[in-house]
Amino acid sequence: MNTELKPEQNPRSSPERCRIYMQEVATRDGFQNESQFIETEDKIRVIISLSDCGFAKIEVTSFTSPKAIPALRDAEMVMHEITRNPGVEYTVLVPNVRGAERALSCGIDEANLVMSMSETHNRANLRMTREQSFAQLEQVVAAVSGSRVATNISLSTSFGCPMEGDVSEDEVMRWLERFAALGVMRATLCDTTGMAYPSQVRSMAARAKSLFPEMTFTLHFHNTRSMAQANVLAAIDAGIDRFDASLGGIGGCPYAPGASGNACTEDMVHMLELEGFDTNINLSKLMRVAAELPGLIGHDVPSQLLKAGARDRLHPAPDYVKDIK
Ligand code: COA
Ligand code: ZN
């Protein structure tokens, strides 16, 4: 199949400012991986601040087993206490039927179902086979259908597994097909441990979009090998307009060896705006929230923008410059 888009289909070649939908995941993908428990009231404060920055969607927390992810054991409390911005969709990660029941009692906008494309990572992360995951998620979809709650399927390790290695495009398409058959019309291709590279992303994204034109796709990158920003541009080349990203670049799956932070929201927004895209994000507001993160989590964050500032930040020249004749 020809996966190349014609220039006129490519948003990067469009003369108009093309909208990119930003979805913040720091309070789920980021906080799940912190060893020090982040106080519930701090989580709530961060989510309320993020709600005012222009995101299309915020992944608030996850309804996973508190034994598996103790950092997010306060999911109900967080969901109940946040003030919501009507322009933002609030989603939560759901691994099984029990998680869906808990999430639905909290008035979520979307249930973000999760399973892995690698059998080994699925067993490590979710303690079941992929077929068992699918059977659970099928029940979740049935429970949610007919309500106003949307479902999204996040396919972990879509671009490679740290234990099994390569994951084929065919395998990812096969699972997309199965979820599409259940009526799930939103899907996220996740690069859980930063194994994706631009030409792979371009090919996978273009094929997914051409096989499932009715589906809304999100790409979810981790910057483990410094390829996240390049992967974002490659995905846009293939027609993707929705990205997960994490404030400060924090994040990672505790059950994926070598996992590290997500694509950093402020770094991504800074790049995309310079490239002429409309992210709808207020970068100065976002930077103020990002600046609070190191204090909150007790360590430095990968964000480059937090260290360097935006490219219009100027520095005073040394005195001797004006003396050179
Ligand atoms: N929420 C709360 N508790 C849950 C739960 C959920 N969604 N699912 C299961 N539990 C509880 C059960 O009630 C049981 O409690 P008990 O020991 O007090 O009786 C216990 O957890 C074990 O249940 P079981 O069904 O055997 O689950 P498991 O131990 O096989 O774990 C998952 C399966 C999916 C619940 C667990 O692996 C998980 O939450 N994984 C999420 C991993 C993750 O979020 N990774 C990062 C994001 S990709
Ligand atoms: Zn992730």
mmCIF file of C-alpha atoms and ligand atoms in Angstrom:
data_model
loop_
_atom_site.group_PDB
_atom_site.id
_atom_site.type_symbol
_atom_site.label_atom_id
_atom_site.label_comp_id
_atom_site.label_asym_id
_atom_site.label_seq_id
_atom_site.Cartn_x
_atom_site.Cartn_y
_atom_site.Cartn_z
ATOM 1 C CA MET A 1 0.000 0.000 0.000
ATOM 2 C CA ASN A 2 1.162 3.517 -0.737
ATOM 3 C CA THR A 3 1.496 5.242 2.626
ATOM 4 C CA GLU A 4 2.768 8.557 1.234
ATOM 5 C CA LEU A 5 0.337 11.457 1.389
ATOM 6 C CA LYS A 6 0.003 13.823 -1.532
ATOM 7 C CA PRO A 7 1.303 17.335 -0.717
ATOM 8 C CA GLU A 8 -2.208 18.813 -0.740
ATOM 9 C CA GLN A 9 -3.267 16.331 1.981
ATOM 10 C CA ASN A 10 -0.333 17.212 4.173
ATOM 11 C CA PRO A 11 -1.249 19.695 6.932
ATOM 12 C CA ARG A 12 2.355 20.912 7.086
ATOM 13 C CA SER A 13 2.079 22.198 3.520
ATOM 14 C CA SER A 14 -1.212 23.990 4.186
ATOM 15 C CA PRO A 15 -1.088 27.798 4.025
ATOM 16 C CA GLU A 16 -3.655 28.087 6.859
ATOM 17 C CA ARG A 17 -2.745 27.526 10.467
ATOM 18 C CA CYS A 18 -3.617 23.913 11.011
ATOM 19 C CA ARG A 19 -5.149 22.996 14.374
ATOM 20 C CA ILE A 20 -3.330 20.437 16.495
ATOM 21 C CA TYR A 21 -5.247 19.045 19.463
ATOM 22 C CA MET A 22 -3.125 18.755 22.593
ATOM 23 C CA GLN A 23 -3.992 16.211 25.297
ATOM 24 C CA GLU A 24 -2.237 16.488 28.649
ATOM 25 C CA VAL A 25 -1.284 13.264 30.449
ATOM 26 C CA ALA A 26 1.082 14.374 33.239
ATOM 27 C CA THR A 27 -1.297 13.678 36.089
ATOM 28 C CA ARG A 28 -1.792 10.093 34.837
ATOM 29 C CA ASP A 29 1.263 8.932 32.857
ATOM 30 C CA GLY A 30 3.528 11.283 34.826
ATOM 31 C CA PHE A 31 2.313 10.882 38.387
ATOM 32 C CA GLN A 32 1.832 7.069 38.061
ATOM 33 C CA ASN A 33 5.601 6.728 37.843
ATOM 34 C CA GLU A 34 6.575 8.896 40.838
ATOM 35 C CA SER A 35 7.847 6.990 43.849
ATOM 36 C CA GLN A 36 6.896 9.783 46.245
ATOM 37 C CA PHE A 37 3.107 10.060 46.663
ATOM 38 C CA ILE A 38 1.800 13.378 45.369
ATOM 39 C CA GLU A 39 -0.810 14.753 47.725
ATOM 40 C CA THR A 40 -4.380 14.601 46.427
ATOM 41 C CA GLU A 41 -4.878 18.342 46.863
ATOM 42 C CA ASP A 42 -1.735 19.035 44.811
ATOM 43 C CA LYS A 43 -2.975 16.780 42.006
ATOM 44 C CA ILE A 44 -6.315 18.592 42.037
ATOM 45 C CA ARG A 45 -4.606 22.001 41.941
ATOM 46 C CA VAL A 46 -2.429 20.981 38.952
ATOM 47 C CA ILE A 47 -5.430 19.635 37.018
ATOM 48 C CA ILE A 48 -7.448 22.801 37.677
ATOM 49 C CA SER A 49 -4.514 24.947 36.460
ATOM 50 C CA LEU A 50 -4.034 22.753 33.375
ATOM 51 C CA SER A 51 -7.757 23.053 32.612
ATOM 52 C CA ASP A 52 -7.194 26.746 31.908
ATOM 53 C CA CYS A 53 -4.331 26.287 29.407
ATOM 54 C CA GLY A 54 -6.266 25.345 26.256
ATOM 55 C CA PHE A 55 -6.036 21.535 26.171
ATOM 56 C CA ALA A 56 -8.575 19.538 24.176
ATOM 57 C CA LYS A 57 -8.374 16.704 26.706
ATOM 58 C CA ILE A 58 -6.778 15.965 30.069
ATOM 59 C CA GLU A 59 -6.062 12.441 31.275
ATOM 60 C CA VAL A 60 -6.757 12.994 34.942
ATOM 61 C CA THR A 61 -5.833 9.689 36.577
ATOM 62 C CA SER A 62 -6.242 5.934 36.227
ATOM 63 C CA PHE A 63 -8.669 3.474 37.764
ATOM 64 C CA THR A 64 -6.131 0.720 38.117
ATOM 65 C CA SER A 65 -5.446 -1.555 41.049
ATOM 66 C CA PRO A 66 -3.986 0.488 43.937
ATOM 67 C CA LYS A 67 -1.531 -2.368 44.414
ATOM 68 C CA ALA A 68 -0.311 -2.014 40.807
ATOM 69 C CA ILE A 69 -0.269 1.812 40.759
ATOM 70 C CA PRO A 70 -0.243 3.096 44.362
ATOM 71 C CA ALA A 71 0.560 6.641 43.188
ATOM 72 C CA LEU A 72 -2.983 6.990 41.788
ATOM 73 C CA ARG A 73 -4.899 5.290 44.578
ATOM 74 C CA ASP A 74 -6.834 8.531 45.153
ATOM 75 C CA ALA A 75 -8.480 8.472 41.682
ATOM 76 C CA GLU A 76 -12.096 8.867 42.910
ATOM 77 C CA MET A 77 -11.240 11.762 45.182
ATOM 78 C CA VAL A 78 -9.337 13.571 42.417
ATOM 79 C CA MET A 79 -12.140 13.110 39.868
ATOM 80 C CA HIS A 80 -14.776 14.332 42.312
ATOM 81 C CA GLU A 81 -12.877 17.398 43.477
ATOM 82 C CA ILE A 82 -11.579 18.932 40.245
ATOM 83 C CA THR A 83 -13.452 21.895 38.789
ATOM 84 C CA ARG A 84 -14.095 21.215 35.143
ATOM 85 C CA ASN A 85 -13.734 23.511 32.185
ATOM 86 C CA PRO A 86 -16.611 22.745 29.765
ATOM 87 C CA GLY A 87 -14.209 23.106 26.816
ATOM 88 C CA VAL A 88 -12.003 20.248 28.039
ATOM 89 C CA GLU A 89 -12.693 16.508 27.900
ATOM 90 C CA TYR A 90 -11.697 14.659 31.064
ATOM 91 C CA THR A 91 -10.531 11.114 30.454
ATOM 92 C CA VAL A 92 -9.165 8.357 32.708
ATOM 93 C CA LEU A 93 -7.236 5.153 32.074
ATOM 94 C CA VAL A 94 -9.250 1.955 32.545
ATOM 95 C CA PRO A 95 -7.623 -1.514 32.420
ATOM 96 C CA ASN A 96 -10.583 -3.751 33.331
ATOM 97 C CA VAL A 97 -14.284 -3.976 34.232
ATOM 98 C CA ARG A 98 -13.660 -3.074 37.878
ATOM 99 C CA GLY A 99 -11.812 0.056 36.740
ATOM 100 C CA ALA A 100 -14.694 0.999 34.436
ATOM 101 C CA GLU A 101 -17.244 0.688 37.242
ATOM 102 C CA ARG A 102 -15.165 2.977 39.430
ATOM 103 C CA ALA A 103 -14.590 5.471 36.613
ATOM 104 C CA LEU A 104 -18.249 5.616 35.573
ATOM 105 C CA SER A 105 -19.256 6.523 39.123
ATOM 106 C CA CYS A 106 -17.152 9.689 38.779
ATOM 107 C CA GLY A 107 -18.744 11.343 35.744
ATOM 108 C CA ILE A 108 -15.929 10.914 33.250
ATOM 109 C CA ASP A 109 -16.194 12.188 29.647
ATOM 110 C CA GLU A 110 -14.132 9.345 28.215
ATOM 111 C CA ALA A 111 -12.858 5.937 29.310
ATOM 112 C CA ASN A 112 -9.373 5.371 27.942
ATOM 113 C CA LEU A 113 -9.102 1.590 27.692
ATOM 114 C CA VAL A 114 -5.647 0.097 27.635
ATOM 115 C CA MET A 115 -4.003 -3.045 26.375
ATOM 116 C CA SER A 116 -0.627 -3.812 24.913
ATOM 117 C CA MET A 117 0.354 -4.868 21.398
ATOM 118 C CA SER A 118 3.065 -7.058 22.890
ATOM 119 C CA GLU A 119 1.895 -10.215 24.665
ATOM 120 C CA THR A 120 4.781 -10.000 27.137
ATOM 121 C CA HIS A 121 4.182 -6.356 28.060
ATOM 122 C CA ASN A 122 0.453 -7.013 28.428
ATOM 123 C CA ARG A 123 1.205 -9.812 30.896
ATOM 124 C CA ALA A 124 3.779 -7.692 32.762
ATOM 125 C CA ASN A 125 1.610 -4.571 32.955
ATOM 126 C CA LEU A 126 -1.919 -5.930 33.213
ATOM 127 C CA ARG A 127 -1.277 -9.450 34.528
ATOM 128 C CA MET A 128 -3.394 -11.083 31.845
ATOM 129 C CA THR A 129 -3.084 -12.280 28.273
ATOM 130 C CA ARG A 130 -4.074 -9.948 25.458
ATOM 131 C CA GLU A 131 -7.165 -12.101 24.815
ATOM 132 C CA GLN A 132 -8.162 -11.768 28.470
ATOM 133 C CA SER A 133 -7.660 -7.999 28.225
ATOM 134 C CA PHE A 134 -9.778 -7.833 25.083
ATOM 135 C CA ALA A 135 -12.557 -9.827 26.754
ATOM 136 C CA GLN A 136 -12.549 -7.415 29.725
ATOM 137 C CA LEU A 137 -12.503 -4.362 27.469
ATOM 138 C CA GLU A 138 -15.323 -5.768 25.332
ATOM 139 C CA GLN A 139 -17.445 -5.821 28.488
ATOM 140 C CA VAL A 140 -16.398 -2.267 29.310
ATOM 141 C CA VAL A 141 -17.394 -1.059 25.831
ATOM 142 C CA ALA A 142 -20.785 -2.772 26.210
ATOM 143 C CA ALA A 143 -21.292 -1.139 29.622
ATOM 144 C CA VAL A 144 -20.409 2.320 28.326
ATOM 145 C CA SER A 145 -22.225 2.187 24.973
ATOM 146 C CA GLY A 146 -25.450 4.138 24.968
ATOM 147 C CA SER A 147 -24.143 6.540 27.604
ATOM 148 C CA ARG A 148 -22.578 9.941 26.926
ATOM 149 C CA VAL A 149 -19.183 8.540 27.875
ATOM 150 C CA ALA A 150 -16.847 8.011 24.908
ATOM 151 C CA THR A 151 -14.350 5.163 24.662
ATOM 152 C CA ASN A 152 -10.773 5.369 23.426
ATOM 153 C CA ILE A 153 -8.446 2.414 23.090
ATOM 154 C CA SER A 154 -4.792 3.006 23.911
ATOM 155 C CA LEU A 155 -2.558 0.378 22.330
ATOM 156 C CA SER A 156 0.664 0.259 24.362
ATOM 157 C CA THR A 157 3.988 -0.743 22.759
ATOM 158 C CA SER A 158 2.583 -0.164 19.241
ATOM 159 C CA PHE A 159 6.039 0.790 17.980
ATOM 160 C CA GLY A 160 8.065 -1.835 19.823
ATOM 161 C CA CYS A 161 8.292 -3.689 23.124
ATOM 162 C CA PRO A 162 11.312 -3.482 25.446
ATOM 163 C CA MET A 163 11.028 -7.227 26.111
ATOM 164 C CA GLU A 164 9.883 -8.653 22.734
ATOM 165 C CA GLY A 165 11.370 -6.127 20.300
ATOM 166 C CA ASP A 166 9.613 -5.146 17.076
ATOM 167 C CA VAL A 167 5.833 -5.046 16.858
ATOM 168 C CA SER A 168 4.519 -5.368 13.305
ATOM 169 C CA GLU A 169 2.164 -2.910 11.649
ATOM 170 C CA ASP A 170 -0.067 -5.863 10.772
ATOM 171 C CA GLU A 171 -0.443 -6.729 14.449
ATOM 172 C CA VAL A 172 -1.475 -3.177 15.353
ATOM 173 C CA MET A 173 -3.970 -3.058 12.438
ATOM 174 C CA ARG A 174 -5.418 -6.413 13.514
ATOM 175 C CA TRP A 175 -6.227 -5.085 17.005
ATOM 176 C CA LEU A 176 -7.546 -1.777 15.654
ATOM 177 C CA GLU A 177 -9.896 -3.840 13.484
ATOM 178 C CA ARG A 178 -11.157 -5.762 16.512
ATOM 179 C CA PHE A 179 -11.833 -2.581 18.488
ATOM 180 C CA ALA A 180 -13.446 -0.890 15.470
ATOM 181 C CA ALA A 181 -15.768 -3.905 15.231
ATOM 182 C CA LEU A 182 -16.868 -3.168 18.823
ATOM 183 C CA GLY A 183 -17.682 0.399 17.774
ATOM 184 C CA VAL A 184 -14.658 2.030 19.431
ATOM 185 C CA MET A 185 -13.951 5.026 17.208
ATOM 186 C CA ARG A 186 -11.038 6.609 19.056
ATOM 187 C CA ALA A 187 -7.588 5.029 19.256
ATOM 188 C CA THR A 188 -4.185 5.995 20.593
ATOM 189 C CA LEU A 189 -1.003 4.458 19.225
ATOM 190 C CA CYS A 190 1.410 4.499 22.160
ATOM 191 C CA ASP A 191 5.177 4.397 21.968
ATOM 192 C CA THR A 192 5.543 3.240 25.558
ATOM 193 C CA THR A 193 9.337 3.164 25.766
ATOM 194 C CA GLY A 194 10.460 5.539 23.009
ATOM 195 C CA MET A 195 11.233 2.900 20.371
ATOM 196 C CA ALA A 196 9.390 4.680 17.534
ATOM 197 C CA TYR A 197 11.318 6.425 14.786
ATOM 198 C CA PRO A 198 9.979 8.892 12.213
ATOM 199 C CA SER A 199 9.694 6.732 9.082
ATOM 200 C CA GLN A 200 8.027 3.967 11.118
ATOM 201 C CA VAL A 201 5.577 6.499 12.580
ATOM 202 C CA ARG A 202 4.767 7.964 9.149
ATOM 203 C CA SER A 203 4.053 4.527 7.748
ATOM 204 C CA MET A 204 2.022 3.232 10.740
ATOM 205 C CA ALA A 205 -0.043 6.411 11.061
ATOM 206 C CA ALA A 206 -0.785 6.667 7.336
ATOM 207 C CA ARG A 207 -1.843 3.015 7.176
ATOM 208 C CA ALA A 208 -4.058 3.307 10.270
ATOM 209 C CA LYS A 209 -5.740 6.405 8.863
ATOM 210 C CA SER A 210 -6.331 4.878 5.464
ATOM 211 C CA LEU A 211 -7.713 1.593 6.855
ATOM 212 C CA PHE A 212 -9.865 3.269 9.534
ATOM 213 C CA PRO A 213 -10.880 6.646 8.083
ATOM 214 C CA GLU A 214 -13.717 7.091 10.592
ATOM 215 C CA MET A 215 -11.435 6.673 13.604
ATOM 216 C CA THR A 216 -9.947 9.580 15.527
ATOM 217 C CA PHE A 217 -6.294 8.830 16.166
ATOM 218 C CA THR A 218 -3.965 10.128 18.872
ATOM 219 C CA LEU A 219 -0.225 9.546 18.911
ATOM 220 C CA HIS A 220 1.459 9.093 22.289
ATOM 221 C CA PHE A 221 5.230 9.329 22.325
ATOM 222 C CA HIS A 222 7.873 8.927 24.989
ATOM 223 C CA ASN A 223 11.160 10.755 24.572
ATOM 224 C CA THR A 224 13.340 7.904 25.851
ATOM 225 C CA ARG A 225 15.682 8.153 22.864
ATOM 226 C CA SER A 226 15.145 11.829 22.000
ATOM 227 C CA MET A 227 12.957 11.032 18.993
ATOM 228 C CA ALA A 228 9.594 12.292 20.269
ATOM 229 C CA GLN A 229 9.615 15.695 18.538
ATOM 230 C CA ALA A 230 10.755 14.189 15.238
ATOM 231 C CA ASN A 231 8.043 11.555 15.578
ATOM 232 C CA VAL A 232 5.400 14.244 16.119
ATOM 233 C CA LEU A 233 6.353 15.964 12.860
ATOM 234 C CA ALA A 234 6.372 12.620 11.048
ATOM 235 C CA ALA A 235 2.896 11.834 12.393
ATOM 236 C CA ILE A 236 1.621 15.228 11.221
ATOM 237 C CA ASP A 237 3.025 14.424 7.781
ATOM 238 C CA ALA A 238 0.762 11.376 7.827
ATOM 239 C CA GLY A 239 -2.291 13.474 8.724
ATOM 240 C CA ILE A 240 -2.376 13.053 12.536
ATOM 241 C CA ASP A 241 -3.621 16.120 14.416
ATOM 242 C CA ARG A 242 -3.905 14.864 18.018
ATOM 243 C CA PHE A 243 -1.098 14.241 20.494
ATOM 244 C CA ASP A 244 -0.695 13.218 24.091
ATOM 245 C CA ALA A 245 2.066 15.052 25.908
ATOM 246 C CA SER A 246 3.166 15.445 29.482
ATOM 247 C CA LEU A 247 3.942 18.626 31.393
ATOM 248 C CA GLY A 248 7.653 18.793 32.167
ATOM 249 C CA GLY A 249 8.167 15.634 30.091
ATOM 250 C CA ILE A 250 7.555 13.427 33.128
ATOM 251 C CA GLY A 251 6.052 9.964 32.790
ATOM 252 C CA GLY A 252 6.569 6.314 32.087
ATOM 253 C CA CYS A 253 5.074 2.898 32.632
ATOM 254 C CA PRO A 254 6.341 1.244 35.834
ATOM 255 C CA TYR A 255 5.950 -2.184 34.160
ATOM 256 C CA ALA A 256 8.039 -1.432 31.044
ATOM 257 C CA PRO A 257 11.782 -1.812 31.630
ATOM 258 C CA GLY A 258 13.684 1.352 30.719
ATOM 259 C CA ALA A 259 10.581 3.516 30.376
ATOM 260 C CA SER A 260 11.086 7.252 30.741
ATOM 261 C CA GLY A 261 9.251 10.505 30.231
ATOM 262 C CA ASN A 262 6.614 11.391 27.684
ATOM 263 C CA ALA A 263 7.005 13.914 24.920
ATOM 264 C CA CYS A 264 7.136 17.177 26.873
ATOM 265 C CA THR A 265 4.051 19.363 26.399
ATOM 266 C CA GLU A 266 5.764 22.743 26.549
ATOM 267 C CA ASP A 267 8.603 21.655 24.247
ATOM 268 C CA MET A 268 6.073 20.277 21.751
ATOM 269 C CA VAL A 269 3.799 23.337 21.848
ATOM 270 C CA HIS A 270 6.811 25.652 21.428
ATOM 271 C CA MET A 271 7.961 23.724 18.347
ATOM 272 C CA LEU A 272 4.504 23.374 16.800
ATOM 273 C CA GLU A 273 3.644 27.058 17.204
ATOM 274 C CA LEU A 274 6.965 28.019 15.571
ATOM 275 C CA GLU A 275 6.101 25.661 12.733
ATOM 276 C CA GLY A 276 2.838 27.547 12.206
ATOM 277 C CA PHE A 277 0.380 25.167 13.895
ATOM 278 C CA ASP A 278 -2.416 26.334 16.172
ATOM 279 C CA THR A 279 -2.212 24.291 19.382
ATOM 280 C CA ASN A 280 -4.712 26.493 21.257
ATOM 281 C CA ILE A 281 -2.319 26.343 24.226
ATOM 282 C CA ASN A 282 -1.443 29.437 26.250
ATOM 283 C CA LEU A 283 2.279 28.760 26.586
ATOM 284 C CA SER A 284 2.978 31.295 29.313
ATOM 285 C CA LYS A 285 0.208 29.900 31.517
ATOM 286 C CA LEU A 286 1.469 26.392 30.800
ATOM 287 C CA MET A 287 5.040 27.354 31.717
ATOM 288 C CA ARG A 288 3.855 28.677 35.070
ATOM 289 C CA VAL A 289 2.286 25.297 35.874
ATOM 290 C CA ALA A 290 5.373 23.461 34.585
ATOM 291 C CA ALA A 291 7.622 25.573 36.817
ATOM 292 C CA GLU A 292 5.808 24.220 39.878
ATOM 293 C CA LEU A 293 6.465 20.595 38.967
ATOM 294 C CA PRO A 294 10.027 20.073 40.286
ATOM 295 C CA GLY A 295 8.963 21.372 43.714
ATOM 296 C CA LEU A 296 5.894 19.175 43.671
ATOM 297 C CA ILE A 297 7.547 15.901 42.673
ATOM 298 C CA GLY A 298 10.868 16.535 44.402
ATOM 299 C CA HIS A 299 13.189 16.302 41.399
ATOM 300 C CA ASP A 300 14.173 17.962 38.148
ATOM 301 C CA VAL A 301 12.079 17.362 35.017
ATOM 302 C CA PRO A 302 13.252 16.646 31.435
ATOM 303 C CA SER A 303 11.635 19.798 29.955
ATOM 304 C CA GLN A 304 14.111 21.713 27.803
ATOM 305 C CA LEU A 305 11.949 24.817 27.630
ATOM 306 C CA LEU A 306 11.854 25.133 31.396
ATOM 307 C CA LYS A 307 15.651 25.347 31.354
ATOM 308 C CA ALA A 308 16.248 27.384 28.197
ATOM 309 C CA GLY A 309 13.062 29.470 27.940
ATOM 310 C CA ALA A 310 11.338 30.086 24.628
ATOM 311 C CA ARG A 311 13.539 31.089 21.694
ATOM 312 C CA ASP A 312 12.576 34.753 22.130
ATOM 313 C CA ARG A 313 14.216 34.831 25.561
ATOM 314 C CA LEU A 314 17.243 37.096 25.145
ATOM 315 C CA HIS A 315 20.308 37.355 27.339
ATOM 316 C CA PRO A 316 22.424 40.457 28.048
ATOM 317 C CA ALA A 317 25.603 40.605 25.990
ATOM 318 C CA PRO A 318 28.894 40.691 27.925
ATOM 319 C CA ASP A 319 30.295 44.198 28.519
ATOM 320 C CA TYR A 320 33.315 43.753 26.243
ATOM 321 C CA VAL A 321 31.065 43.365 23.199
ATOM 322 C CA LYS A 322 30.426 47.123 22.919
ATOM 323 C CA ASP A 323 34.145 47.900 23.378
ATOM 324 C CA ILE A 324 35.176 45.961 20.276
ATOM 325 C CA LYS A 325 35.789 48.508 17.536
HETATM 326 N N1 COA B 1 -9.358 -0.913 40.624
HETATM 327 C C1 COA B 1 -9.201 -1.227 41.916
HETATM 328 N N2 COA B 1 -8.911 -2.444 42.359
HETATM 329 C C2 COA B 1 -8.813 -3.416 41.438
HETATM 330 C C3 COA B 1 -8.970 -3.173 40.079
HETATM 331 C C4 COA B 1 -9.250 -1.851 39.664
HETATM 332 N N3 COA B 1 -9.396 -1.520 38.390
HETATM 333 N N4 COA B 1 -8.799 -4.315 39.418
HETATM 334 C C5 COA B 1 -8.532 -5.261 40.319
HETATM 335 N N5 COA B 1 -8.538 -4.716 41.562
HETATM 336 C C6 COA B 1 -8.271 -5.374 42.838
HETATM 337 C C7 COA B 1 -9.125 -6.570 43.070
HETATM 338 O O1 COA B 1 -10.330 -6.185 43.692
HETATM 339 C C8 COA B 1 -8.246 -7.397 43.978
HETATM 340 O O2 COA B 1 -8.279 -6.858 45.287
HETATM 341 P P1 COA B 1 -8.025 -7.792 46.590
HETATM 342 O O3 COA B 1 -6.612 -8.302 46.474
HETATM 343 O O4 COA B 1 -8.187 -6.827 47.719
HETATM 344 O O5 COA B 1 -9.042 -8.862 46.506
HETATM 345 C C9 COA B 1 -6.860 -7.140 43.445
HETATM 346 O O6 COA B 1 -6.935 -5.859 42.803
HETATM 347 C C10 COA B 1 -6.395 -8.172 42.463
HETATM 348 O O7 COA B 1 -7.371 -8.328 41.456
HETATM 349 P P2 COA B 1 -7.068 -9.088 40.088
HETATM 350 O O8 COA B 1 -8.288 -9.045 39.232
HETATM 351 O O9 COA B 1 -6.468 -10.437 40.416
HETATM 352 O O10 COA B 1 -6.024 -8.133 39.416
HETATM 353 P P3 COA B 1 -4.505 -8.397 39.116
HETATM 354 O O11 COA B 1 -3.702 -8.402 40.364
HETATM 355 O O12 COA B 1 -4.377 -9.529 38.181
HETATM 356 O O13 COA B 1 -4.162 -7.022 38.327
HETATM 357 C C11 COA B 1 -4.879 -5.168 36.977
HETATM 358 C C12 COA B 1 -4.796 -6.676 37.107
HETATM 359 C C13 COA B 1 -5.208 -4.866 35.530
HETATM 360 C C14 COA B 1 -5.973 -4.645 37.876
HETATM 361 C C15 COA B 1 -3.531 -4.538 37.403
HETATM 362 O O14 COA B 1 -2.476 -5.211 36.801
HETATM 363 C C16 COA B 1 -3.463 -3.082 37.045
HETATM 364 O O15 COA B 1 -4.172 -2.258 37.605
HETATM 365 N N6 COA B 1 -2.580 -2.704 36.123
HETATM 366 C C17 COA B 1 -2.437 -1.336 35.657
HETATM 367 C C18 COA B 1 -1.031 -1.094 35.227
HETATM 368 C C19 COA B 1 -0.871 0.328 34.732
HETATM 369 O O16 COA B 1 -1.668 1.213 34.952
HETATM 370 N N7 COA B 1 0.263 0.561 34.068
HETATM 371 C C20 COA B 1 0.621 1.843 33.572
HETATM 372 C C21 COA B 1 -0.244 2.382 32.537
HETATM 373 S S1 COA B 1 -0.057 1.635 30.964
HETATM 374 ZN ZN ZN B 2 2.846 6.587 28.130
#
